[in-house]
Amino acid sequence: MARTFSDLESFRRSGRAALGKGPAALLVIEDDVELVSTLDHLQGRGFTAIVAFAPPDIALPEHPSEPLRVTADTRRAGAFADAVNAALDIAAPGTWLHYCYNAEYLFYPFAESRSVGELLAFHSEERRSAMLTYVIDLYADGETGVDLGATQLDTTGYYALARNDPKVADGPAERQLDFFGGLRWRFEEHVEPSRRRIDRIGLFRAAPGLRLRPDHTFSEPEYNTYACPWHNNLTAAICSFRAAKALRGNPISRDEVGSFTWSGSAPFDWSSRQLLDLGLIEPGQWV
């Protein structure tokens, strides 16, 4: 049976060995939707360890990946940052980490034939310590908004705006942008402004003093950049049912939002090729 920790503090005290040399996945569980498929996906991508942060009322399924369980209140605001920062407190410097929620799935160029370890080895050779990931909303018309056999995504409607640098008066942050699109854009009246961005630094290396902030950015500005100064770098996508679940689960939006499908929808074929063709992930110099 996989080891369990009763809270974040006990994980901080004695959970370092569970992260190993990485890459390790940090799975923030909010409900019991698609737990098995999420674990299958993380294991299939080649993560050497999975740490699952889950509330007391959620039981982890038996799974070959043997995720480490950390009991935590993952439903309160900012809980994901506390979980990631707990891992940062104990991870060996340089360890690659990935964080996601249940019913979210990491895709990157050539994912069907190359492991996440190969991806991050190349990214490290380019002197990058973090990778921009776009959160691409997945959805299905139905009561829950989730159906792996009838999944759709938006093929258009994505855009970026300059991100202000608080250290520069009315100036943009260097190589940083705020990205928008998907269900959060189409149904923005039901989404808090602070939750409308779809950019997340979903892959990153542990470093002394590094902190994840509640807006999904890191305390080190270079971690928040989409590319290095000299050329484009790899980007990845986290394909996520989280927005669809929220819109279907909230009583107000559930009654007001009809079909998720629109003229920009297309069936998701669960391949990195489709995301590359849509321009939602970037291979950079990796061929």
PDB file of C-alpha atoms in Angstrom:
ATOM      1  CA  MET A   1       0.000   0.000   0.000  1.00  0.00           C
ATOM      2  CA  ALA A   2       1.237   3.494  -0.866  1.00  0.00           C
ATOM      3  CA  ARG A   3       2.358   5.665   2.017  1.00  0.00           C
ATOM      4  CA  THR A   4      -0.005   8.313   3.379  1.00  0.00           C
ATOM      5  CA  PHE A   5       0.492  11.576   5.252  1.00  0.00           C
ATOM      6  CA  SER A   6      -2.159  13.075   7.487  1.00  0.00           C
ATOM      7  CA  ASP A   7      -1.500  16.688   6.489  1.00  0.00           C
ATOM      8  CA  LEU A   8       0.903  19.010   4.679  1.00  0.00           C
ATOM      9  CA  GLU A   9       3.156  19.401   7.711  1.00  0.00           C
ATOM     10  CA  SER A  10       3.760  15.674   8.056  1.00  0.00           C
ATOM     11  CA  PHE A  11       4.493  15.567   4.320  1.00  0.00           C
ATOM     12  CA  ARG A  12       7.031  18.361   4.759  1.00  0.00           C
ATOM     13  CA  ARG A  13       8.699  16.518   7.621  1.00  0.00           C
ATOM     14  CA  SER A  14       9.214  13.167   5.941  1.00  0.00           C
ATOM     15  CA  GLY A  15       7.976  13.152   2.355  1.00  0.00           C
ATOM     16  CA  ARG A  16      11.163  14.044   0.499  1.00  0.00           C
ATOM     17  CA  ALA A  17      12.028  10.468  -0.428  1.00  0.00           C
ATOM     18  CA  ALA A  18       8.640  10.063  -2.107  1.00  0.00           C
ATOM     19  CA  LEU A  19       9.498  12.735  -4.691  1.00  0.00           C
ATOM     20  CA  GLY A  20      12.718  10.978  -5.641  1.00  0.00           C
ATOM     21  CA  LYS A  21      14.812  12.368  -8.472  1.00  0.00           C
ATOM     22  CA  GLY A  22      11.744  13.206 -10.570  1.00  0.00           C
ATOM     23  CA  PRO A  23      10.040  14.116 -12.661  1.00  0.00           C
ATOM     24  CA  ALA A  24       7.277  13.921 -10.067  1.00  0.00           C
ATOM     25  CA  ALA A  25       3.607  14.809 -10.474  1.00  0.00           C
ATOM     26  CA  LEU A  26       1.634  16.713  -7.852  1.00  0.00           C
ATOM     27  CA  LEU A  27      -2.043  15.844  -8.260  1.00  0.00           C
ATOM     28  CA  VAL A  28      -4.540  18.133  -6.532  1.00  0.00           C
ATOM     29  CA  ILE A  29      -7.806  16.201  -6.124  1.00  0.00           C
ATOM     30  CA  GLU A  30     -11.011  18.189  -5.662  1.00  0.00           C
ATOM     31  CA  ASP A  31     -13.622  15.471  -6.323  1.00  0.00           C
ATOM     32  CA  ASP A  32     -13.799  11.875  -7.521  1.00  0.00           C
ATOM     33  CA  VAL A  33     -14.228  12.659 -11.243  1.00  0.00           C
ATOM     34  CA  GLU A  34     -11.851  10.718 -13.531  1.00  0.00           C
ATOM     35  CA  LEU A  35      -9.344   9.805 -10.841  1.00  0.00           C
ATOM     36  CA  VAL A  36      -8.309   6.590 -12.565  1.00  0.00           C
ATOM     37  CA  SER A  37      -7.896   8.160 -16.016  1.00  0.00           C
ATOM     38  CA  THR A  38      -5.835  10.992 -14.517  1.00  0.00           C
ATOM     39  CA  LEU A  39      -3.523   8.542 -12.748  1.00  0.00           C
ATOM     40  CA  ASP A  40      -3.315   6.415 -15.914  1.00  0.00           C
ATOM     41  CA  HIS A  41      -2.277   9.468 -17.896  1.00  0.00           C
ATOM     42  CA  LEU A  42       0.387  10.600 -15.435  1.00  0.00           C
ATOM     43  CA  GLN A  43       1.846   7.108 -15.256  1.00  0.00           C
ATOM     44  CA  GLY A  44       1.766   6.809 -19.032  1.00  0.00           C
ATOM     45  CA  ARG A  45       3.657  10.063 -19.454  1.00  0.00           C
ATOM     46  CA  GLY A  46       6.489   8.616 -17.385  1.00  0.00           C
ATOM     47  CA  PHE A  47       6.345  10.444 -14.066  1.00  0.00           C
ATOM     48  CA  THR A  48       8.424   8.498 -11.583  1.00  0.00           C
ATOM     49  CA  ALA A  49       6.308   9.515  -8.590  1.00  0.00           C
ATOM     50  CA  ILE A  50       2.785  10.825  -8.057  1.00  0.00           C
ATOM     51  CA  VAL A  51       1.811  12.713  -4.914  1.00  0.00           C
ATOM     52  CA  ALA A  52      -1.977  13.035  -4.557  1.00  0.00           C
ATOM     53  CA  PHE A  53      -3.320  15.784  -2.315  1.00  0.00           C
ATOM     54  CA  ALA A  54      -6.892  14.860  -1.407  1.00  0.00           C
ATOM     55  CA  PRO A  55      -9.585  15.896   1.089  1.00  0.00           C
ATOM     56  CA  PRO A  56     -10.539  13.388   3.781  1.00  0.00           C
ATOM     57  CA  ASP A  57     -13.793  12.363   2.070  1.00  0.00           C
ATOM     58  CA  ILE A  58     -12.102  11.250  -1.167  1.00  0.00           C
ATOM     59  CA  ALA A  59     -10.656   7.740  -1.310  1.00  0.00           C
ATOM     60  CA  LEU A  60      -7.863   7.103  -3.787  1.00  0.00           C
ATOM     61  CA  PRO A  61      -8.477   4.184  -6.148  1.00  0.00           C
ATOM     62  CA  GLU A  62      -6.124   1.226  -6.187  1.00  0.00           C
ATOM     63  CA  HIS A  63      -3.681   2.013  -8.980  1.00  0.00           C
ATOM     64  CA  PRO A  64      -0.383   0.551 -10.283  1.00  0.00           C
ATOM     65  CA  SER A  65       1.334   3.937  -9.911  1.00  0.00           C
ATOM     66  CA  GLU A  66       0.839   3.721  -6.120  1.00  0.00           C
ATOM     67  CA  PRO A  67       0.372   7.451  -5.567  1.00  0.00           C
ATOM     68  CA  LEU A  68       1.468   8.875  -2.252  1.00  0.00           C
ATOM     69  CA  ARG A  69      -1.541  10.375  -0.460  1.00  0.00           C
ATOM     70  CA  VAL A  70      -1.425  13.657   1.451  1.00  0.00           C
ATOM     71  CA  THR A  71      -4.681  14.543   3.191  1.00  0.00           C
ATOM     72  CA  ALA A  72      -5.428  18.240   2.706  1.00  0.00           C
ATOM     73  CA  ASP A  73      -8.339  20.621   2.232  1.00  0.00           C
ATOM     74  CA  THR A  74      -7.904  21.059  -1.520  1.00  0.00           C
ATOM     75  CA  ARG A  75     -11.220  22.859  -2.055  1.00  0.00           C
ATOM     76  CA  ARG A  76     -10.390  26.123  -0.342  1.00  0.00           C
ATOM     77  CA  ALA A  77      -8.949  29.083  -2.222  1.00  0.00           C
ATOM     78  CA  GLY A  78      -5.194  28.858  -2.739  1.00  0.00           C
ATOM     79  CA  ALA A  79      -4.976  25.223  -1.642  1.00  0.00           C
ATOM     80  CA  PHE A  80      -3.090  24.213  -4.805  1.00  0.00           C
ATOM     81  CA  ALA A  81      -0.325  26.728  -4.045  1.00  0.00           C
ATOM     82  CA  ASP A  82       0.049  25.417  -0.502  1.00  0.00           C
ATOM     83  CA  ALA A  83       0.362  21.857  -1.834  1.00  0.00           C
ATOM     84  CA  VAL A  84       2.945  22.778  -4.457  1.00  0.00           C
ATOM     85  CA  ASN A  85       4.924  24.906  -2.013  1.00  0.00           C
ATOM     86  CA  ALA A  86       4.985  22.032   0.473  1.00  0.00           C
ATOM     87  CA  ALA A  87       6.642  19.925  -2.235  1.00  0.00           C
ATOM     88  CA  LEU A  88       9.040  22.753  -3.084  1.00  0.00           C
ATOM     89  CA  ASP A  89      10.060  22.916   0.564  1.00  0.00           C
ATOM     90  CA  ILE A  90      11.401  19.363   0.477  1.00  0.00           C
ATOM     91  CA  ALA A  91      12.270  18.591  -3.168  1.00  0.00           C
ATOM     92  CA  ALA A  92      15.938  18.385  -4.003  1.00  0.00           C
ATOM     93  CA  PRO A  93      17.045  21.451  -6.010  1.00  0.00           C
ATOM     94  CA  GLY A  94      16.741  20.773  -9.710  1.00  0.00           C
ATOM     95  CA  THR A  95      13.933  18.200  -9.382  1.00  0.00           C
ATOM     96  CA  TRP A  96      11.329  18.600 -12.114  1.00  0.00           C
ATOM     97  CA  LEU A  97       7.748  18.839 -10.871  1.00  0.00           C
ATOM     98  CA  HIS A  98       4.343  19.003 -12.565  1.00  0.00           C
ATOM     99  CA  TYR A  99       1.083  19.992 -10.923  1.00  0.00           C
ATOM    100  CA  CYS A 100      -2.446  19.426 -12.110  1.00  0.00           C
ATOM    101  CA  TYR A 101      -5.964  18.695 -10.875  1.00  0.00           C
ATOM    102  CA  ASN A 102      -7.974  15.522 -11.392  1.00  0.00           C
ATOM    103  CA  ALA A 103      -9.587  15.307 -14.859  1.00  0.00           C
ATOM    104  CA  GLU A 104      -6.602  17.195 -16.310  1.00  0.00           C
ATOM    105  CA  TYR A 105      -4.180  15.670 -18.815  1.00  0.00           C
ATOM    106  CA  LEU A 106      -0.701  16.837 -19.847  1.00  0.00           C
ATOM    107  CA  PHE A 107       0.126  16.942 -23.559  1.00  0.00           C
ATOM    108  CA  TYR A 108       3.371  18.071 -25.179  1.00  0.00           C
ATOM    109  CA  PRO A 109       4.921  17.693 -28.643  1.00  0.00           C
ATOM    110  CA  PHE A 110       5.494  14.043 -29.629  1.00  0.00           C
ATOM    111  CA  ALA A 111       3.931  12.863 -26.346  1.00  0.00           C
ATOM    112  CA  GLU A 112       2.834   9.581 -27.913  1.00  0.00           C
ATOM    113  CA  SER A 113       6.408   8.477 -28.530  1.00  0.00           C
ATOM    114  CA  ARG A 114       8.511  10.431 -26.018  1.00  0.00           C
ATOM    115  CA  SER A 115       8.379  10.471 -22.227  1.00  0.00           C
ATOM    116  CA  VAL A 116       8.110  13.533 -20.022  1.00  0.00           C
ATOM    117  CA  GLY A 117      11.660  12.755 -18.902  1.00  0.00           C
ATOM    118  CA  GLU A 118      12.909  13.136 -22.492  1.00  0.00           C
ATOM    119  CA  LEU A 119      10.956  16.376 -22.834  1.00  0.00           C
ATOM    120  CA  LEU A 120      12.478  17.871 -19.709  1.00  0.00           C
ATOM    121  CA  ALA A 121      15.995  16.665 -20.499  1.00  0.00           C
ATOM    122  CA  PHE A 122      15.876  18.662 -23.736  1.00  0.00           C
ATOM    123  CA  HIS A 123      14.316  21.665 -22.006  1.00  0.00           C
ATOM    124  CA  SER A 124      17.093  21.571 -19.408  1.00  0.00           C
ATOM    125  CA  GLU A 125      19.714  21.545 -22.161  1.00  0.00           C
ATOM    126  CA  GLU A 126      18.208  24.817 -23.367  1.00  0.00           C
ATOM    127  CA  ARG A 127      18.888  26.256 -19.900  1.00  0.00           C
ATOM    128  CA  ARG A 128      15.205  26.476 -19.044  1.00  0.00           C
ATOM    129  CA  SER A 129      13.904  25.733 -15.560  1.00  0.00           C
ATOM    130  CA  ALA A 130      10.179  26.054 -16.270  1.00  0.00           C
ATOM    131  CA  MET A 131       7.758  25.433 -19.121  1.00  0.00           C
ATOM    132  CA  LEU A 132       4.639  27.373 -20.035  1.00  0.00           C
ATOM    133  CA  THR A 133       1.539  25.216 -20.294  1.00  0.00           C
ATOM    134  CA  TYR A 134      -1.804  26.383 -21.646  1.00  0.00           C
ATOM    135  CA  VAL A 135      -4.887  25.073 -19.849  1.00  0.00           C
ATOM    136  CA  ILE A 136      -7.107  23.981 -22.732  1.00  0.00           C
ATOM    137  CA  ASP A 137     -10.704  23.491 -21.674  1.00  0.00           C
ATOM    138  CA  LEU A 138     -12.256  20.143 -22.521  1.00  0.00           C
ATOM    139  CA  TYR A 139     -16.013  19.673 -22.368  1.00  0.00           C
ATOM    140  CA  ALA A 140     -18.920  17.451 -23.297  1.00  0.00           C
ATOM    141  CA  ASP A 141     -22.597  18.281 -23.505  1.00  0.00           C
ATOM    142  CA  GLY A 142     -24.291  16.481 -20.671  1.00  0.00           C
ATOM    143  CA  GLU A 143     -25.137  16.757 -17.023  1.00  0.00           C
ATOM    144  CA  THR A 144     -21.559  16.809 -15.720  1.00  0.00           C
ATOM    145  CA  GLY A 145     -19.710  18.325 -18.677  1.00  0.00           C
ATOM    146  CA  VAL A 146     -17.317  15.350 -18.623  1.00  0.00           C
ATOM    147  CA  ASP A 147     -17.291  12.465 -21.103  1.00  0.00           C
ATOM    148  CA  LEU A 148     -13.989  11.039 -22.340  1.00  0.00           C
ATOM    149  CA  GLY A 149     -15.747   9.401 -25.266  1.00  0.00           C
ATOM    150  CA  ALA A 150     -17.413  12.587 -26.539  1.00  0.00           C
ATOM    151  CA  THR A 151     -14.856  15.234 -25.628  1.00  0.00           C
ATOM    152  CA  GLN A 152     -14.629  18.547 -27.467  1.00  0.00           C
ATOM    153  CA  LEU A 153     -12.347  21.560 -27.330  1.00  0.00           C
ATOM    154  CA  ASP A 154     -12.289  25.053 -28.794  1.00  0.00           C
ATOM    155  CA  THR A 155     -10.272  25.457 -31.976  1.00  0.00           C
ATOM    156  CA  THR A 156     -10.418  29.259 -32.001  1.00  0.00           C
ATOM    157  CA  GLY A 157     -10.900  32.196 -29.651  1.00  0.00           C
ATOM    158  CA  TYR A 158      -7.524  32.149 -27.894  1.00  0.00           C
ATOM    159  CA  TYR A 159      -5.629  35.397 -27.367  1.00  0.00           C
ATOM    160  CA  ALA A 160      -2.909  37.020 -25.260  1.00  0.00           C
ATOM    161  CA  LEU A 161      -2.506  40.373 -23.557  1.00  0.00           C
ATOM    162  CA  ALA A 162       0.612  42.062 -22.248  1.00  0.00           C
ATOM    163  CA  ARG A 163       1.308  41.401 -18.569  1.00  0.00           C
ATOM    164  CA  ASN A 164       2.213  44.479 -16.562  1.00  0.00           C
ATOM    165  CA  ASP A 165       5.440  44.436 -14.600  1.00  0.00           C
ATOM    166  CA  PRO A 166       4.851  45.995 -11.156  1.00  0.00           C
ATOM    167  CA  LYS A 167       8.516  47.014 -11.055  1.00  0.00           C
ATOM    168  CA  VAL A 168       8.166  49.067 -14.269  1.00  0.00           C
ATOM    169  CA  ALA A 169       5.743  51.982 -14.388  1.00  0.00           C
ATOM    170  CA  ASP A 170       3.095  51.119 -17.005  1.00  0.00           C
ATOM    171  CA  GLY A 171       5.568  48.723 -18.606  1.00  0.00           C
ATOM    172  CA  PRO A 172       5.046  45.163 -19.822  1.00  0.00           C
ATOM    173  CA  ALA A 173       6.808  42.256 -18.181  1.00  0.00           C
ATOM    174  CA  GLU A 174       9.605  40.843 -20.310  1.00  0.00           C
ATOM    175  CA  ARG A 175       8.554  37.668 -22.191  1.00  0.00           C
ATOM    176  CA  GLN A 176       5.397  37.310 -20.112  1.00  0.00           C
ATOM    177  CA  LEU A 177       1.816  37.378 -21.377  1.00  0.00           C
ATOM    178  CA  ASP A 178      -1.642  36.691 -19.976  1.00  0.00           C
ATOM    179  CA  PHE A 179      -3.484  34.111 -22.088  1.00  0.00           C
ATOM    180  CA  PHE A 180      -7.243  33.688 -22.420  1.00  0.00           C
ATOM    181  CA  GLY A 181      -9.726  31.496 -24.272  1.00  0.00           C
ATOM    182  CA  GLY A 182     -11.914  28.428 -24.001  1.00  0.00           C
ATOM    183  CA  LEU A 183     -14.936  28.170 -21.730  1.00  0.00           C
ATOM    184  CA  ARG A 184     -13.532  30.800 -19.382  1.00  0.00           C
ATOM    185  CA  TRP A 185     -13.669  33.295 -22.273  1.00  0.00           C
ATOM    186  CA  ARG A 186     -16.996  32.249 -23.782  1.00  0.00           C
ATOM    187  CA  PHE A 187     -18.779  32.178 -20.431  1.00  0.00           C
ATOM    188  CA  GLU A 188     -16.719  34.808 -18.653  1.00  0.00           C
ATOM    189  CA  GLU A 189     -19.763  36.290 -16.899  1.00  0.00           C
ATOM    190  CA  HIS A 190     -19.769  33.122 -14.774  1.00  0.00           C
ATOM    191  CA  VAL A 191     -16.018  33.141 -14.075  1.00  0.00           C
ATOM    192  CA  GLU A 192     -14.269  35.380 -11.566  1.00  0.00           C
ATOM    193  CA  PRO A 193     -11.771  37.700 -13.312  1.00  0.00           C
ATOM    194  CA  SER A 194      -8.894  36.166 -11.338  1.00  0.00           C
ATOM    195  CA  ARG A 195      -9.754  32.712 -12.785  1.00  0.00           C
ATOM    196  CA  ARG A 196     -10.057  33.637 -16.473  1.00  0.00           C
ATOM    197  CA  ARG A 197      -6.412  33.222 -17.496  1.00  0.00           C
ATOM    198  CA  ILE A 198      -5.428  29.917 -19.079  1.00  0.00           C
ATOM    199  CA  ASP A 199      -1.641  30.113 -18.649  1.00  0.00           C
ATOM    200  CA  ARG A 200       0.006  27.961 -16.006  1.00  0.00           C
ATOM    201  CA  ILE A 201       3.655  27.084 -15.433  1.00  0.00           C
ATOM    202  CA  GLY A 202       2.813  23.404 -15.221  1.00  0.00           C
ATOM    203  CA  LEU A 203       6.372  22.047 -15.375  1.00  0.00           C
ATOM    204  CA  PHE A 204       9.167  23.535 -13.284  1.00  0.00           C
ATOM    205  CA  ARG A 205      12.358  22.749 -11.388  1.00  0.00           C
ATOM    206  CA  ALA A 206      12.580  23.018  -7.621  1.00  0.00           C
ATOM    207  CA  ALA A 207      14.902  25.765  -6.412  1.00  0.00           C
ATOM    208  CA  PRO A 208      15.739  27.210  -2.978  1.00  0.00           C
ATOM    209  CA  GLY A 209      13.192  29.826  -1.943  1.00  0.00           C
ATOM    210  CA  LEU A 210      10.958  29.306  -4.985  1.00  0.00           C
ATOM    211  CA  ARG A 211       7.240  29.870  -4.279  1.00  0.00           C
ATOM    212  CA  LEU A 212       4.092  29.340  -6.314  1.00  0.00           C
ATOM    213  CA  ARG A 213       1.643  32.201  -5.903  1.00  0.00           C
ATOM    214  CA  PRO A 214      -2.190  32.010  -5.842  1.00  0.00           C
ATOM    215  CA  ASP A 215      -2.402  33.384  -9.402  1.00  0.00           C
ATOM    216  CA  HIS A 216      -0.420  30.396 -10.775  1.00  0.00           C
ATOM    217  CA  THR A 217       2.759  32.453 -11.250  1.00  0.00           C
ATOM    218  CA  PHE A 218       6.081  31.900  -9.505  1.00  0.00           C
ATOM    219  CA  SER A 219       8.129  34.204  -7.300  1.00  0.00           C
ATOM    220  CA  GLU A 220      11.055  33.951  -9.757  1.00  0.00           C
ATOM    221  CA  PRO A 221      10.125  36.092 -12.824  1.00  0.00           C
ATOM    222  CA  GLU A 222      12.095  33.963 -15.294  1.00  0.00           C
ATOM    223  CA  TYR A 223       9.911  30.978 -14.424  1.00  0.00           C
ATOM    224  CA  ASN A 224       6.895  32.913 -15.757  1.00  0.00           C
ATOM    225  CA  THR A 225       8.332  33.560 -19.221  1.00  0.00           C
ATOM    226  CA  TYR A 226       7.104  31.804 -22.361  1.00  0.00           C
ATOM    227  CA  ALA A 227      10.550  31.582 -23.984  1.00  0.00           C
ATOM    228  CA  CYS A 228      14.200  32.392 -23.494  1.00  0.00           C
ATOM    229  CA  PRO A 229      15.600  35.628 -25.041  1.00  0.00           C
ATOM    230  CA  TRP A 230      17.203  33.974 -28.065  1.00  0.00           C
ATOM    231  CA  HIS A 231      14.560  31.640 -29.538  1.00  0.00           C
ATOM    232  CA  ASN A 232      11.185  30.001 -29.010  1.00  0.00           C
ATOM    233  CA  ASN A 233      11.061  27.145 -26.528  1.00  0.00           C
ATOM    234  CA  LEU A 234       8.854  24.144 -26.018  1.00  0.00           C
ATOM    235  CA  THR A 235       5.374  24.702 -24.652  1.00  0.00           C
ATOM    236  CA  ALA A 236       2.823  22.157 -23.482  1.00  0.00           C
ATOM    237  CA  ALA A 237      -0.894  21.975 -22.722  1.00  0.00           C
ATOM    238  CA  ILE A 238      -2.910  20.769 -19.770  1.00  0.00           C
ATOM    239  CA  CYS A 239      -6.212  19.634 -21.237  1.00  0.00           C
ATOM    240  CA  SER A 240      -8.752  20.154 -18.498  1.00  0.00           C
ATOM    241  CA  PHE A 241     -12.385  19.391 -17.697  1.00  0.00           C
ATOM    242  CA  ARG A 242     -12.176  21.622 -14.621  1.00  0.00           C
ATOM    243  CA  ALA A 243     -14.012  24.631 -16.102  1.00  0.00           C
ATOM    244  CA  ALA A 244     -16.740  22.426 -17.576  1.00  0.00           C
ATOM    245  CA  LYS A 245     -17.232  20.721 -14.204  1.00  0.00           C
ATOM    246  CA  ALA A 246     -17.494  24.084 -12.456  1.00  0.00           C
ATOM    247  CA  LEU A 247     -19.970  25.543 -14.941  1.00  0.00           C
ATOM    248  CA  ARG A 248     -22.168  22.441 -14.684  1.00  0.00           C
ATOM    249  CA  GLY A 249     -21.798  22.201 -10.902  1.00  0.00           C
ATOM    250  CA  ASN A 250     -22.629  25.814 -10.038  1.00  0.00           C
ATOM    251  CA  PRO A 251     -26.433  26.218  -9.749  1.00  0.00           C
ATOM    252  CA  ILE A 252     -26.518  29.626 -11.465  1.00  0.00           C
ATOM    253  CA  SER A 253     -24.323  28.751 -14.446  1.00  0.00           C
ATOM    254  CA  ARG A 254     -25.896  25.292 -14.745  1.00  0.00           C
ATOM    255  CA  ASP A 255     -29.285  26.906 -15.346  1.00  0.00           C
ATOM    256  CA  GLU A 256     -28.022  29.699 -17.601  1.00  0.00           C
ATOM    257  CA  VAL A 257     -25.420  27.927 -19.741  1.00  0.00           C
ATOM    258  CA  GLY A 258     -26.929  25.670 -22.366  1.00  0.00           C
ATOM    259  CA  SER A 259     -24.791  23.675 -24.757  1.00  0.00           C
ATOM    260  CA  PHE A 260     -21.021  24.117 -24.570  1.00  0.00           C
ATOM    261  CA  THR A 261     -20.809  23.360 -28.288  1.00  0.00           C
ATOM    262  CA  TRP A 262     -20.430  26.256 -30.732  1.00  0.00           C
ATOM    263  CA  SER A 263     -19.080  26.882 -34.234  1.00  0.00           C
ATOM    264  CA  GLY A 264     -15.503  26.776 -32.930  1.00  0.00           C
ATOM    265  CA  SER A 265     -15.852  23.347 -31.318  1.00  0.00           C
ATOM    266  CA  ALA A 266     -14.190  20.187 -32.601  1.00  0.00           C
ATOM    267  CA  PRO A 267     -13.916  16.639 -31.255  1.00  0.00           C
ATOM    268  CA  PHE A 268     -10.730  16.175 -29.239  1.00  0.00           C
ATOM    269  CA  ASP A 269      -8.783  13.187 -30.549  1.00  0.00           C
ATOM    270  CA  TRP A 270      -6.513  12.961 -27.473  1.00  0.00           C
ATOM    271  CA  SER A 271      -3.357  13.486 -29.530  1.00  0.00           C
ATOM    272  CA  SER A 272      -0.488  15.949 -29.387  1.00  0.00           C
ATOM    273  CA  ARG A 273      -0.693  16.211 -33.191  1.00  0.00           C
ATOM    274  CA  GLN A 274      -4.081  17.912 -33.013  1.00  0.00           C
ATOM    275  CA  LEU A 275      -2.780  20.426 -30.464  1.00  0.00           C
ATOM    276  CA  LEU A 276       0.296  21.110 -32.609  1.00  0.00           C
ATOM    277  CA  ASP A 277      -1.887  21.661 -35.692  1.00  0.00           C
ATOM    278  CA  LEU A 278      -4.052  24.106 -33.753  1.00  0.00           C
ATOM    279  CA  GLY A 279      -0.979  25.995 -32.529  1.00  0.00           C
ATOM    280  CA  LEU A 280      -1.793  25.259 -28.899  1.00  0.00           C
ATOM    281  CA  ILE A 281       1.609  23.678 -28.181  1.00  0.00           C
ATOM    282  CA  GLU A 282       5.005  24.581 -29.625  1.00  0.00           C
ATOM    283  CA  PRO A 283       7.914  22.191 -30.345  1.00  0.00           C
ATOM    284  CA  GLY A 284      10.530  24.945 -30.356  1.00  0.00           C
ATOM    285  CA  GLN A 285      13.858  23.424 -31.413  1.00  0.00           C
ATOM    286  CA  TRP A 286      12.861  19.882 -30.415  1.00  0.00           C
ATOM    287  CA  VAL A 287      12.574  17.705 -33.489  1.00  0.00           C
TER     288      VAL A 287
END
